[in-house]
PDB file of C-alpha atoms in Angstrom:
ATOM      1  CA  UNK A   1       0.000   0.000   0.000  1.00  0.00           C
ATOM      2  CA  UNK A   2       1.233   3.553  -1.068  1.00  0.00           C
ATOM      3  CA  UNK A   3      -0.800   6.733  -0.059  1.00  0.00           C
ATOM      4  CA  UNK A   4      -1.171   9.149  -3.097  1.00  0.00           C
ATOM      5  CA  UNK A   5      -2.117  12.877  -2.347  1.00  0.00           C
ATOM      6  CA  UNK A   6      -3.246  15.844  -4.170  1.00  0.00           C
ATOM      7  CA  UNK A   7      -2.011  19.163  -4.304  1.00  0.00           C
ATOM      8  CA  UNK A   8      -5.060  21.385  -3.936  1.00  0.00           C
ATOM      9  CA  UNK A   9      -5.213  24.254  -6.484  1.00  0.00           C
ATOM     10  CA  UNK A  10      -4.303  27.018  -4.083  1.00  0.00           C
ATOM     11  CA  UNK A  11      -1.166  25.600  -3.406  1.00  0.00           C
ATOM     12  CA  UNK A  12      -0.333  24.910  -7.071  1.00  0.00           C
ATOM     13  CA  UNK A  13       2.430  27.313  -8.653  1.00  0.00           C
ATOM     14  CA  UNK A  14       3.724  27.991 -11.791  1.00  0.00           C
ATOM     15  CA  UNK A  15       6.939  26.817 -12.438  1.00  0.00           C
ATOM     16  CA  UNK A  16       6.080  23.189  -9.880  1.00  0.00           C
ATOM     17  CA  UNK A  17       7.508  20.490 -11.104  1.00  0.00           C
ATOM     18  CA  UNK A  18       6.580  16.492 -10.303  1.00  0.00           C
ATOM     19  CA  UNK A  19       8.139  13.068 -12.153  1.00  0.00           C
ATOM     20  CA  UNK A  20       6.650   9.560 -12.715  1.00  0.00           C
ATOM     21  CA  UNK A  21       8.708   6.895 -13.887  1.00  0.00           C
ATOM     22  CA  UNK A  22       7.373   3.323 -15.474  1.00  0.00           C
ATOM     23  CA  UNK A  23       9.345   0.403 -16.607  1.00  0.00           C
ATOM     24  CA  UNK A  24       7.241  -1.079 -20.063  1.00  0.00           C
ATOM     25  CA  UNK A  25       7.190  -4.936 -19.010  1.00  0.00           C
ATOM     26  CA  UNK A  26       5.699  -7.796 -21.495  1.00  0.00           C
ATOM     27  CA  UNK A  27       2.522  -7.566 -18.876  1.00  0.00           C
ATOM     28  CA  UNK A  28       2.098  -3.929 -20.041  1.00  0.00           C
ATOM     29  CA  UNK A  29       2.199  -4.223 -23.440  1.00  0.00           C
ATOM     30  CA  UNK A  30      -1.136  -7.354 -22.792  1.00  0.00           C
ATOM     31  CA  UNK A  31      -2.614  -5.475 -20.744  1.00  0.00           C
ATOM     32  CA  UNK A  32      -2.784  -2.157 -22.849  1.00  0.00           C
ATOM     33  CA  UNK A  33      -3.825  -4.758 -25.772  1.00  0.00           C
ATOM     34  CA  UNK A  34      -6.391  -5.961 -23.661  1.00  0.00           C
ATOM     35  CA  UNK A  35      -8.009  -2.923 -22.126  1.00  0.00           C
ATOM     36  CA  UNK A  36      -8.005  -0.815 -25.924  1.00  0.00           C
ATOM     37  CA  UNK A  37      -8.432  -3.819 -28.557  1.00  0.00           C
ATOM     38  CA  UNK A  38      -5.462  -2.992 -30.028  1.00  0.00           C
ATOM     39  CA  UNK A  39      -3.635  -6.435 -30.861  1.00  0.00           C
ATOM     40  CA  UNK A  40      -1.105  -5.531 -33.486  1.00  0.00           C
ATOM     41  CA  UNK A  41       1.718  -7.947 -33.588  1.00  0.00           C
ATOM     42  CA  UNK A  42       4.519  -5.159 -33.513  1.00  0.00           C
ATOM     43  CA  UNK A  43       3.500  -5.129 -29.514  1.00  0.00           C
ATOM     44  CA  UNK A  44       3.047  -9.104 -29.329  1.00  0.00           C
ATOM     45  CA  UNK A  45       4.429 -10.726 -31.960  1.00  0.00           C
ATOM     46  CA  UNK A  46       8.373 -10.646 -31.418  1.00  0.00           C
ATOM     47  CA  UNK A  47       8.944 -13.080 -34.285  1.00  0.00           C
ATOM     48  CA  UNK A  48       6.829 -10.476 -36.523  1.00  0.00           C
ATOM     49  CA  UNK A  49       8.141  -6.949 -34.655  1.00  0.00           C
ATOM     50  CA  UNK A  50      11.764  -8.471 -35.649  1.00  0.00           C
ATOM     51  CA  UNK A  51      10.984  -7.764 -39.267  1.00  0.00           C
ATOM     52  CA  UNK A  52       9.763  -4.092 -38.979  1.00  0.00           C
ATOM     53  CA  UNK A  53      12.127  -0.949 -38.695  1.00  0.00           C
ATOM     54  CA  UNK A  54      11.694  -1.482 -35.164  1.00  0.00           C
ATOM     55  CA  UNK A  55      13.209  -4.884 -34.727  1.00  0.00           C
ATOM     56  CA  UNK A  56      11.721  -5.364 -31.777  1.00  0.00           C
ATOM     57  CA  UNK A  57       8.186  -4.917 -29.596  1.00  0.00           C
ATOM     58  CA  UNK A  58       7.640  -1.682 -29.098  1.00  0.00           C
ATOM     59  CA  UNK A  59       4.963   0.377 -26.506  1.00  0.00           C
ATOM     60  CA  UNK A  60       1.396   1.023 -28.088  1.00  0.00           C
ATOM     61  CA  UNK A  61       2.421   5.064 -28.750  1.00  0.00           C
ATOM     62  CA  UNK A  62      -0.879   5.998 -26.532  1.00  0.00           C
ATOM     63  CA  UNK A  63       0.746   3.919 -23.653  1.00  0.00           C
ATOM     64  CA  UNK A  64       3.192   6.936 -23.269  1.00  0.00           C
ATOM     65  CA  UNK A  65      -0.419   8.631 -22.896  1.00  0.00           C
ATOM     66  CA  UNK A  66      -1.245   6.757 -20.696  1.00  0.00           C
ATOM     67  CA  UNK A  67       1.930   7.327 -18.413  1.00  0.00           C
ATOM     68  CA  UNK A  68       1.275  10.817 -18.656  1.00  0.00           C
ATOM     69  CA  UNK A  69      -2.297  10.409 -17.404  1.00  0.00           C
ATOM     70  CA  UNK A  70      -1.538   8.388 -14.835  1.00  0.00           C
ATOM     71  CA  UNK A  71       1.347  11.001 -13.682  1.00  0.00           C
ATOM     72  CA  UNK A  72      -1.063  13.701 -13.304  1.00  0.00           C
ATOM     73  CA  UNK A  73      -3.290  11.693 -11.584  1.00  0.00           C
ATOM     74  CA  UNK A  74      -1.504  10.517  -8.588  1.00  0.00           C
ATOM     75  CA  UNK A  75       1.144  13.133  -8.448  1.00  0.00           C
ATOM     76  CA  UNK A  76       0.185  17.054  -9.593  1.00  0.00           C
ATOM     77  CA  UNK A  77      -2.517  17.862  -8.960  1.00  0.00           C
ATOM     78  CA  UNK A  78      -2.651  14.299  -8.255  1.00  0.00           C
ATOM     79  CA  UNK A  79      -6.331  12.481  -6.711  1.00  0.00           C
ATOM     80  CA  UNK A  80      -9.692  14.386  -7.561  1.00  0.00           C
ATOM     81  CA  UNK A  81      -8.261  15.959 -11.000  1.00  0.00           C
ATOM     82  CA  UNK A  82     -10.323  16.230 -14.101  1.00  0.00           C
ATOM     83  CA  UNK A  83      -8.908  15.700 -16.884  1.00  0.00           C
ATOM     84  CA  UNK A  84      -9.939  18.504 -19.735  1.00  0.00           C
ATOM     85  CA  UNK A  85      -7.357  18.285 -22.278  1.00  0.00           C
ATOM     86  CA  UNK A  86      -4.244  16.786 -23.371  1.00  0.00           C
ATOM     87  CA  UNK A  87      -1.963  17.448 -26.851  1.00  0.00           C
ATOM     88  CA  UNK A  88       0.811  14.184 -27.654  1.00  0.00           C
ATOM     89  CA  UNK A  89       3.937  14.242 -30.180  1.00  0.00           C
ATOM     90  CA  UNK A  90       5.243  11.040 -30.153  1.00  0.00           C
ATOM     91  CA  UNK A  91       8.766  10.963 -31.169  1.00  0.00           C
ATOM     92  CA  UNK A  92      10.730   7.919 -30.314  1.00  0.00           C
ATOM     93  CA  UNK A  93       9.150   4.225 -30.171  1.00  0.00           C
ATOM     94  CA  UNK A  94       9.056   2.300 -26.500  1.00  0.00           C
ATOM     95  CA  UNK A  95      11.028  -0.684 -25.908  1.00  0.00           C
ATOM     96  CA  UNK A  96      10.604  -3.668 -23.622  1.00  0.00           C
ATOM     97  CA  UNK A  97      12.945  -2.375 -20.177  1.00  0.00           C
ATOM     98  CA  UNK A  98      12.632   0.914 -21.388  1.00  0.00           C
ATOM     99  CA  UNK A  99      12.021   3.628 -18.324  1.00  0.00           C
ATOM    100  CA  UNK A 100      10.159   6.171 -19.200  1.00  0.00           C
ATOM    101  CA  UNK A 101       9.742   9.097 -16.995  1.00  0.00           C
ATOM    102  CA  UNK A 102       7.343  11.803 -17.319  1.00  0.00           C
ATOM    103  CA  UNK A 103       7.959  15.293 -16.114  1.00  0.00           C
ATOM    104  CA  UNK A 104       4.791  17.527 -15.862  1.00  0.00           C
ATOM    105  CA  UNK A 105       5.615  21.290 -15.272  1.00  0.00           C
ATOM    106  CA  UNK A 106       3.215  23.559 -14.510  1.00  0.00           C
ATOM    107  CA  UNK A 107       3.370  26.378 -16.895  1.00  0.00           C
ATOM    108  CA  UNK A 108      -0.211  28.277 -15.919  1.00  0.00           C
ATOM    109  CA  UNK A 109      -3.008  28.204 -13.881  1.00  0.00           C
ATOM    110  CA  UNK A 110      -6.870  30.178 -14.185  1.00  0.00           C
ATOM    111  CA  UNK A 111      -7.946  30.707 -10.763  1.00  0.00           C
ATOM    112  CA  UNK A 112     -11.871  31.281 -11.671  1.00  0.00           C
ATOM    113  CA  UNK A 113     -12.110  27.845 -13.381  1.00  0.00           C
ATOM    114  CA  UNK A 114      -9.357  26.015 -11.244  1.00  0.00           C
ATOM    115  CA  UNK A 115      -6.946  25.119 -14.351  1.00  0.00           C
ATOM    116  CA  UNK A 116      -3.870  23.994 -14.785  1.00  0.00           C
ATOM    117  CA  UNK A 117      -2.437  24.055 -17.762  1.00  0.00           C
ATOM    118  CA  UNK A 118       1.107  21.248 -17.594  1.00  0.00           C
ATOM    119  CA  UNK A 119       4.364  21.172 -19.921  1.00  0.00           C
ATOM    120  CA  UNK A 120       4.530  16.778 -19.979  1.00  0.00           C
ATOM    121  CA  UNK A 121       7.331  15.456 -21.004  1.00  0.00           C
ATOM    122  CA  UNK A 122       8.543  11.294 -21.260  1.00  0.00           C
ATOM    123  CA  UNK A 123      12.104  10.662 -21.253  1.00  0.00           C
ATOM    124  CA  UNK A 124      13.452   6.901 -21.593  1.00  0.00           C
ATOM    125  CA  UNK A 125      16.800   6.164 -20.025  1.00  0.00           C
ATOM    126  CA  UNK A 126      19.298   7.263 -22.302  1.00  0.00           C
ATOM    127  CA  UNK A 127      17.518  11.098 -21.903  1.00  0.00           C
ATOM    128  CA  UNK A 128      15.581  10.772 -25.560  1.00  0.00           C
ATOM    129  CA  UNK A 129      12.148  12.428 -25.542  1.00  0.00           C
ATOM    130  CA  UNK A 130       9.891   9.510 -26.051  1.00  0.00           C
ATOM    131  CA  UNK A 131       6.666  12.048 -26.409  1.00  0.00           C
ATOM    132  CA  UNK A 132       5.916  15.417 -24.661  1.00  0.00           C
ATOM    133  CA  UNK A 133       2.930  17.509 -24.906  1.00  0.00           C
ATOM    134  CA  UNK A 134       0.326  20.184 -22.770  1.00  0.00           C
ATOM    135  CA  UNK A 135      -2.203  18.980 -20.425  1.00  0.00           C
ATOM    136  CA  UNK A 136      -5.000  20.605 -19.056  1.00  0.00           C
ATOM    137  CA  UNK A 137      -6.642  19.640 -15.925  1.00  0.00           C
ATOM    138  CA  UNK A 138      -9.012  21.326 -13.166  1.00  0.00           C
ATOM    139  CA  UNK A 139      -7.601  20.867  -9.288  1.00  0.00           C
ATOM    140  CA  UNK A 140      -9.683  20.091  -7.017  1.00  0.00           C
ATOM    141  CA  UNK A 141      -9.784  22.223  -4.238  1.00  0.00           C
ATOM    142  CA  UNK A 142      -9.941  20.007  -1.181  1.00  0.00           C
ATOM    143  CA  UNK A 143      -6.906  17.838   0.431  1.00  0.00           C
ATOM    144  CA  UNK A 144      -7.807  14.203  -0.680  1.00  0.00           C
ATOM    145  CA  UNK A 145      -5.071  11.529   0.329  1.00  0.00           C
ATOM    146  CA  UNK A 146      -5.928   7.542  -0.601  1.00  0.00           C
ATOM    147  CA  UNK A 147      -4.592   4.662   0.146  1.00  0.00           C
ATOM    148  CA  UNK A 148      -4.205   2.677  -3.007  1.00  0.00           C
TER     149      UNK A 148
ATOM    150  CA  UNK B   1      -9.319 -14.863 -34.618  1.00  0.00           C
ATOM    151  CA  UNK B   2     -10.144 -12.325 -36.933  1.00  0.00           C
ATOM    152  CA  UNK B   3      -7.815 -10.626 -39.401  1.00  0.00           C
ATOM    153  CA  UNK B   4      -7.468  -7.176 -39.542  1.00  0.00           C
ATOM    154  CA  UNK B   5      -5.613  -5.302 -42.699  1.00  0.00           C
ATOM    155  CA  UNK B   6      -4.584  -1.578 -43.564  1.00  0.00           C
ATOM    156  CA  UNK B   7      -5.431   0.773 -45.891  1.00  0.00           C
ATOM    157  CA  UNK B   8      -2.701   1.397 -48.026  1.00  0.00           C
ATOM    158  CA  UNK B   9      -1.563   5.131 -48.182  1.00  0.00           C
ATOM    159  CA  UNK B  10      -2.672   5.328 -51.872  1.00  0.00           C
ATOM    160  CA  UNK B  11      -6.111   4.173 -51.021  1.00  0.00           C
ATOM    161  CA  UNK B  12      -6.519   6.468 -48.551  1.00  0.00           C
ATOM    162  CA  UNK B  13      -9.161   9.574 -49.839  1.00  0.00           C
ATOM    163  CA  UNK B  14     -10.063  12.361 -48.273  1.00  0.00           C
ATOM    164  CA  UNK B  15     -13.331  12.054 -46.345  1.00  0.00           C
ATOM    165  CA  UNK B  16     -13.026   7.825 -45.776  1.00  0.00           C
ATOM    166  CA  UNK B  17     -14.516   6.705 -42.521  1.00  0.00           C
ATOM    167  CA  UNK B  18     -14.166   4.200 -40.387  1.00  0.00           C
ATOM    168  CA  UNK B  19     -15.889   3.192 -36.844  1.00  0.00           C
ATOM    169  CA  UNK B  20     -14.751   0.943 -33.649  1.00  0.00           C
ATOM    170  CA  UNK B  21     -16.390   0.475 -30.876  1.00  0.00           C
ATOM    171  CA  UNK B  22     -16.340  -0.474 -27.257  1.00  0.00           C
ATOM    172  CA  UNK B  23     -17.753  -1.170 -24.115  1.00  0.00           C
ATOM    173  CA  UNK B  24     -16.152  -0.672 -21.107  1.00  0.00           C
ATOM    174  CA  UNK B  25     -15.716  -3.408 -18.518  1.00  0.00           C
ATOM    175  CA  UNK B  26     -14.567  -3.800 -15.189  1.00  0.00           C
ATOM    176  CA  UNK B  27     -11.635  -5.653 -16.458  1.00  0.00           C
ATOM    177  CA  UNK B  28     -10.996  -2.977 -18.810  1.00  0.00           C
ATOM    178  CA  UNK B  29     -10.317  -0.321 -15.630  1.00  0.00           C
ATOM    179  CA  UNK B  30      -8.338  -2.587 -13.894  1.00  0.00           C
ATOM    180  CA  UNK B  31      -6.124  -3.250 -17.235  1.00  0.00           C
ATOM    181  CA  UNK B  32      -5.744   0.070 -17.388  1.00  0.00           C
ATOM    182  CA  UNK B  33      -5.079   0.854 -13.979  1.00  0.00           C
ATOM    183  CA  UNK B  34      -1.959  -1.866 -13.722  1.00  0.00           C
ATOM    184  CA  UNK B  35      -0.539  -0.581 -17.509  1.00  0.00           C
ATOM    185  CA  UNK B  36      -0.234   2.970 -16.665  1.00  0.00           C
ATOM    186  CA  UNK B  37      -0.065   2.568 -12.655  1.00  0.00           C
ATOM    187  CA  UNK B  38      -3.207   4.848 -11.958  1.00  0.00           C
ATOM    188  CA  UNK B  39      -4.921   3.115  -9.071  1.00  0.00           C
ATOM    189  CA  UNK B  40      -7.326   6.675  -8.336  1.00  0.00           C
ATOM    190  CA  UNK B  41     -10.119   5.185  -6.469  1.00  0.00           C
ATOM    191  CA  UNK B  42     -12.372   7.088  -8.671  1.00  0.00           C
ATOM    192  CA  UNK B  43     -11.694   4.358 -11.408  1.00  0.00           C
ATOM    193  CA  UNK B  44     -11.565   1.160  -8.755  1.00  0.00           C
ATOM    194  CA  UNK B  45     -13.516   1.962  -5.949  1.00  0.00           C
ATOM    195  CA  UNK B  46     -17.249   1.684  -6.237  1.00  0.00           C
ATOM    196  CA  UNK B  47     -18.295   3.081  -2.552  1.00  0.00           C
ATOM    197  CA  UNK B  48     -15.735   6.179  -2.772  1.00  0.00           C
ATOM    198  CA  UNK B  49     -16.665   6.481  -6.557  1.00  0.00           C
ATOM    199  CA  UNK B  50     -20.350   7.171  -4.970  1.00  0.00           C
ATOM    200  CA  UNK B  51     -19.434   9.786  -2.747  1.00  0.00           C
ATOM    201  CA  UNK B  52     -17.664  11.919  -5.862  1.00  0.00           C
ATOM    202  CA  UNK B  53     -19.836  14.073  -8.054  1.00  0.00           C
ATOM    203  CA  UNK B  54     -20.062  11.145 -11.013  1.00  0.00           C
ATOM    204  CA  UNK B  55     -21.894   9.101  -8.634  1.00  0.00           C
ATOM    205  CA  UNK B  56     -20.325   5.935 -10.090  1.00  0.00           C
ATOM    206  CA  UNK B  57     -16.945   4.838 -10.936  1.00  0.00           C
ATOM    207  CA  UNK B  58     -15.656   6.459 -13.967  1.00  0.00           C
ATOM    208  CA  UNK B  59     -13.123   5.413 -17.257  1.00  0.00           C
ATOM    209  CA  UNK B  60      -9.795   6.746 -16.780  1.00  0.00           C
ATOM    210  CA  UNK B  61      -9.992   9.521 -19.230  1.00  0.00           C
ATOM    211  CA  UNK B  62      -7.039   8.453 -21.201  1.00  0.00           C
ATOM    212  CA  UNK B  63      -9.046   5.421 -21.816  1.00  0.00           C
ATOM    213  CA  UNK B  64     -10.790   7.377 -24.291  1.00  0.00           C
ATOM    214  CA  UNK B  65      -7.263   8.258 -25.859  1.00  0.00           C
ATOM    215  CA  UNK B  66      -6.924   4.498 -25.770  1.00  0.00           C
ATOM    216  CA  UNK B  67      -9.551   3.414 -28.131  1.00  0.00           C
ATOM    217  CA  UNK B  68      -8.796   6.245 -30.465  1.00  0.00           C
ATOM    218  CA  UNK B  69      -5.407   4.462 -30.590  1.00  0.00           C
ATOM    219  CA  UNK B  70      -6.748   1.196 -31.094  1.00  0.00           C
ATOM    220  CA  UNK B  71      -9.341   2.689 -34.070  1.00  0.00           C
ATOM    221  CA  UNK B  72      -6.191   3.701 -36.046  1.00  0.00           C
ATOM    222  CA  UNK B  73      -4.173   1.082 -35.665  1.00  0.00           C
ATOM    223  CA  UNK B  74      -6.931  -1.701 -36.506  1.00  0.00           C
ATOM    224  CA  UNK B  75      -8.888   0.089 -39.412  1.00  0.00           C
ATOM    225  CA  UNK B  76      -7.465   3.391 -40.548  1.00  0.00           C
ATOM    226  CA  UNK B  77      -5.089   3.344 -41.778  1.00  0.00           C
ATOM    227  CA  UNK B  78      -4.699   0.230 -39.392  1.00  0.00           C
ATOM    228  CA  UNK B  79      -1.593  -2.163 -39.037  1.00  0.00           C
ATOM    229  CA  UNK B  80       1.833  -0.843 -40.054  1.00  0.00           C
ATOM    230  CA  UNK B  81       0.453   2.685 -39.101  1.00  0.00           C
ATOM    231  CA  UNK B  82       3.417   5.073 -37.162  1.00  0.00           C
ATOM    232  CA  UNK B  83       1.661   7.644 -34.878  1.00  0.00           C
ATOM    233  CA  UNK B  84       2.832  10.717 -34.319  1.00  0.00           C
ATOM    234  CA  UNK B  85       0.506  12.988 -32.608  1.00  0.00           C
ATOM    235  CA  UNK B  86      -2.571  13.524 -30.936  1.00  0.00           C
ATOM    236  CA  UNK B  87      -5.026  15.814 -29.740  1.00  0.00           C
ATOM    237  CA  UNK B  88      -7.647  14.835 -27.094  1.00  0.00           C
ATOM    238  CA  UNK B  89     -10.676  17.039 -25.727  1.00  0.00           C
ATOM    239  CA  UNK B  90     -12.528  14.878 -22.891  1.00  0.00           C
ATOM    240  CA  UNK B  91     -15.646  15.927 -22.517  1.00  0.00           C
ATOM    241  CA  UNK B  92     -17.863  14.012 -20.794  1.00  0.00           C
ATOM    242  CA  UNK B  93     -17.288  11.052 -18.274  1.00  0.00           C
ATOM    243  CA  UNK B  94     -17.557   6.916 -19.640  1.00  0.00           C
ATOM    244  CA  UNK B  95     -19.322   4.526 -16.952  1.00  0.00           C
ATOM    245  CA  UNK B  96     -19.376   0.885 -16.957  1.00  0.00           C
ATOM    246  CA  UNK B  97     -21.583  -0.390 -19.253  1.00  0.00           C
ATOM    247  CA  UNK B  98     -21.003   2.293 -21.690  1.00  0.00           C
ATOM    248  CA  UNK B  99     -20.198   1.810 -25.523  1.00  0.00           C
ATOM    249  CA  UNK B 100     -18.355   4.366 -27.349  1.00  0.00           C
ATOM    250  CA  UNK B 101     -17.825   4.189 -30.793  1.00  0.00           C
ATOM    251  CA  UNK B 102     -15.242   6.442 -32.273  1.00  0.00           C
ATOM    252  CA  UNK B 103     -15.406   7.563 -35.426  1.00  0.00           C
ATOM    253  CA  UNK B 104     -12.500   8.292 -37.608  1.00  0.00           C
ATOM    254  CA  UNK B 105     -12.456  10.445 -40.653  1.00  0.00           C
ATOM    255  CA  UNK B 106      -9.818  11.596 -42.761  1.00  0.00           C
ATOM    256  CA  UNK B 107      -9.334  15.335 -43.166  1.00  0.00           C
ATOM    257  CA  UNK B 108      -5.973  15.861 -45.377  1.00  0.00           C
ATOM    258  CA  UNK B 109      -2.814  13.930 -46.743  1.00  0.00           C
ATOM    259  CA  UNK B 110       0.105  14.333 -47.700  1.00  0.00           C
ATOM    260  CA  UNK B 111       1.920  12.904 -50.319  1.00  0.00           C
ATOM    261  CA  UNK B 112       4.979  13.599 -50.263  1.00  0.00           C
ATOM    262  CA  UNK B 113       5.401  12.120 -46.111  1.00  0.00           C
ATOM    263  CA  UNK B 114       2.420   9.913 -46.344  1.00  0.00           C
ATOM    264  CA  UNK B 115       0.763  11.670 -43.456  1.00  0.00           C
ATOM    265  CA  UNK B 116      -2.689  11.331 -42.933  1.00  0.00           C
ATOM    266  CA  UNK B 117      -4.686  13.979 -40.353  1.00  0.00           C
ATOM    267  CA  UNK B 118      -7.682  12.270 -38.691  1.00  0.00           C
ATOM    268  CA  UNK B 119     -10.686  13.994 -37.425  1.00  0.00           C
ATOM    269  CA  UNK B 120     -11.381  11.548 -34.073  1.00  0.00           C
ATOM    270  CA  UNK B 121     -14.658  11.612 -32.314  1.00  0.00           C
ATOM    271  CA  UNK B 122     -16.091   8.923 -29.415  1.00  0.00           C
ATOM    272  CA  UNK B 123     -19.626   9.079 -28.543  1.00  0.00           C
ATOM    273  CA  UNK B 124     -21.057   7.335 -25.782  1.00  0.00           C
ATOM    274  CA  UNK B 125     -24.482   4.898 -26.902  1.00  0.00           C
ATOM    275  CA  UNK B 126     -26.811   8.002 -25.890  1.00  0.00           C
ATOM    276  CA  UNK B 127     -24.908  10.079 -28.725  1.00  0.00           C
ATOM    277  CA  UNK B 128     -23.153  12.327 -26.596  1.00  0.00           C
ATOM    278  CA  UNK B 129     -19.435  13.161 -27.544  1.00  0.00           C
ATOM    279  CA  UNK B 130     -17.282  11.927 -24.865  1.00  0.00           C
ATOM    280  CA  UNK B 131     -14.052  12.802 -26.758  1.00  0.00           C
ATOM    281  CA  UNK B 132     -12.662  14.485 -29.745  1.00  0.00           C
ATOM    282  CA  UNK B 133      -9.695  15.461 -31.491  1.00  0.00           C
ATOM    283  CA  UNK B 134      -7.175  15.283 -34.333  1.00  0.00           C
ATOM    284  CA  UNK B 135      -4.305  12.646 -34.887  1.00  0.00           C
ATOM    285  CA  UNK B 136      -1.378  12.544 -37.571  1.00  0.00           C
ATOM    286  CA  UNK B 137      -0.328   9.198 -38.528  1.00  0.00           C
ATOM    287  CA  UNK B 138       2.244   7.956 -41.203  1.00  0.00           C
ATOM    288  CA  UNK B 139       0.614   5.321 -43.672  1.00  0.00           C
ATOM    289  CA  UNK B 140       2.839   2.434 -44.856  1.00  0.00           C
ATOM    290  CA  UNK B 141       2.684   2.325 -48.682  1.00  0.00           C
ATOM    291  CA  UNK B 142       1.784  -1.780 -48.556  1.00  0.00           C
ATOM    292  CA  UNK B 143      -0.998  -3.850 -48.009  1.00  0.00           C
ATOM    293  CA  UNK B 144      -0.577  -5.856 -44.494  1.00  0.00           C
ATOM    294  CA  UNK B 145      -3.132  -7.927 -42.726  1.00  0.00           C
ATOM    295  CA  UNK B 146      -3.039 -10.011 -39.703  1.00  0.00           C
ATOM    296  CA  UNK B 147      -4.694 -12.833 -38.187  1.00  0.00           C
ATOM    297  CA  UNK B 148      -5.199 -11.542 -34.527  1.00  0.00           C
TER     298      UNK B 148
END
């Protein structure tokens, strides 16, 4: 068990910066199959993905998304966020054992409406952007902390 | 099994269509939750999800993203498809039990990269747009198709 907090909108500034990292495992890749419908064989197949200009598996590009999502969610503004709007360039494939860690930045905030607007960035090991893009996301104005 | 197959690049007109659809399960939040690491009670949770203003438990929003994802890479331009960016407007929740069908339609292409630009809608079963937006994807220039 972890607890996961928010950071209620008051206490949001510009300039705040939070990271979430992710290592893609085989698991991932089935899962994100699984949950979208999406079972092309360049994310299952390693026999076939050998054969592409890949040469290997590689991520489903929206998983990056989904990192991103999940790095707003449980870190800023974390638990109780809704999620308005979100732009993606994706730049470099995914591997299997990549680490991809996103860095969200938050580069404005509306105080009548409660948004924040985030820089996102993903970053594998070597330092390559993997996909980056601009979030926006209303904080919720209460302390919420789970346990999850 | 069922085979899926691409649309070549020099098929691909201005205007083409295509539609997937979904309907989210249980299973599908929890997939989602464990492949992106977003464990927000909102999603898993059906007593807290009660207490929160959607009443129920919710779709990650990203989920959304997901099956956009998944349209493009199983019918247009489907398999062998490179994506390379996305927009994404979430605007209304997705509840268990819901099916959204997103529609894809092609707005411009260009030769020269073969890039295609994809208007991207989802609607939820009542008609109601739960999320739109606009993706570029490079087309491969052969015909591919996959048992899956």
């Amino acid at each position: 068990m972890t607890t996961i907090h928010n950071i209620p909108f008051a206490d949001i500034e510009t300039g705040m910066q939070r990271q979430y990292s992710k290592t893609l495992t085989e698991r991932d890749l089935l899962l994100f199959s699984e949950t979208s419908g999406d079972y092309n064989p360049v994310h299952l197949d390693a026999q076939y993905a050998a054969t592409t200009a890949f040469g290997e598996r590689i991520a489903h590009g929206m998983w990056s998304g989904a990192l991103i999502s999940a790095a707003i969610a449980t870190t800023l503004p974390g638990p109780g966020s809704v999620y308005r709007s979100q732009t993606l360039k994706f730049s470099r494939p995914v591997k299997l054992g990549d680490t991809i860690t996103i860095t969200l930045t938050v580069s404005d905030k509306k105080d009548r409406v409660k948004l924040v607007t985030l820089e996102c960035e993903g970053r594998n090991q070597h330092g390559d952007v993997v996909v980056k893009g601009e979030a926006e996301v209303i904080a919720s104005a209460e302390s919420l902390s789970f346990e999850i």
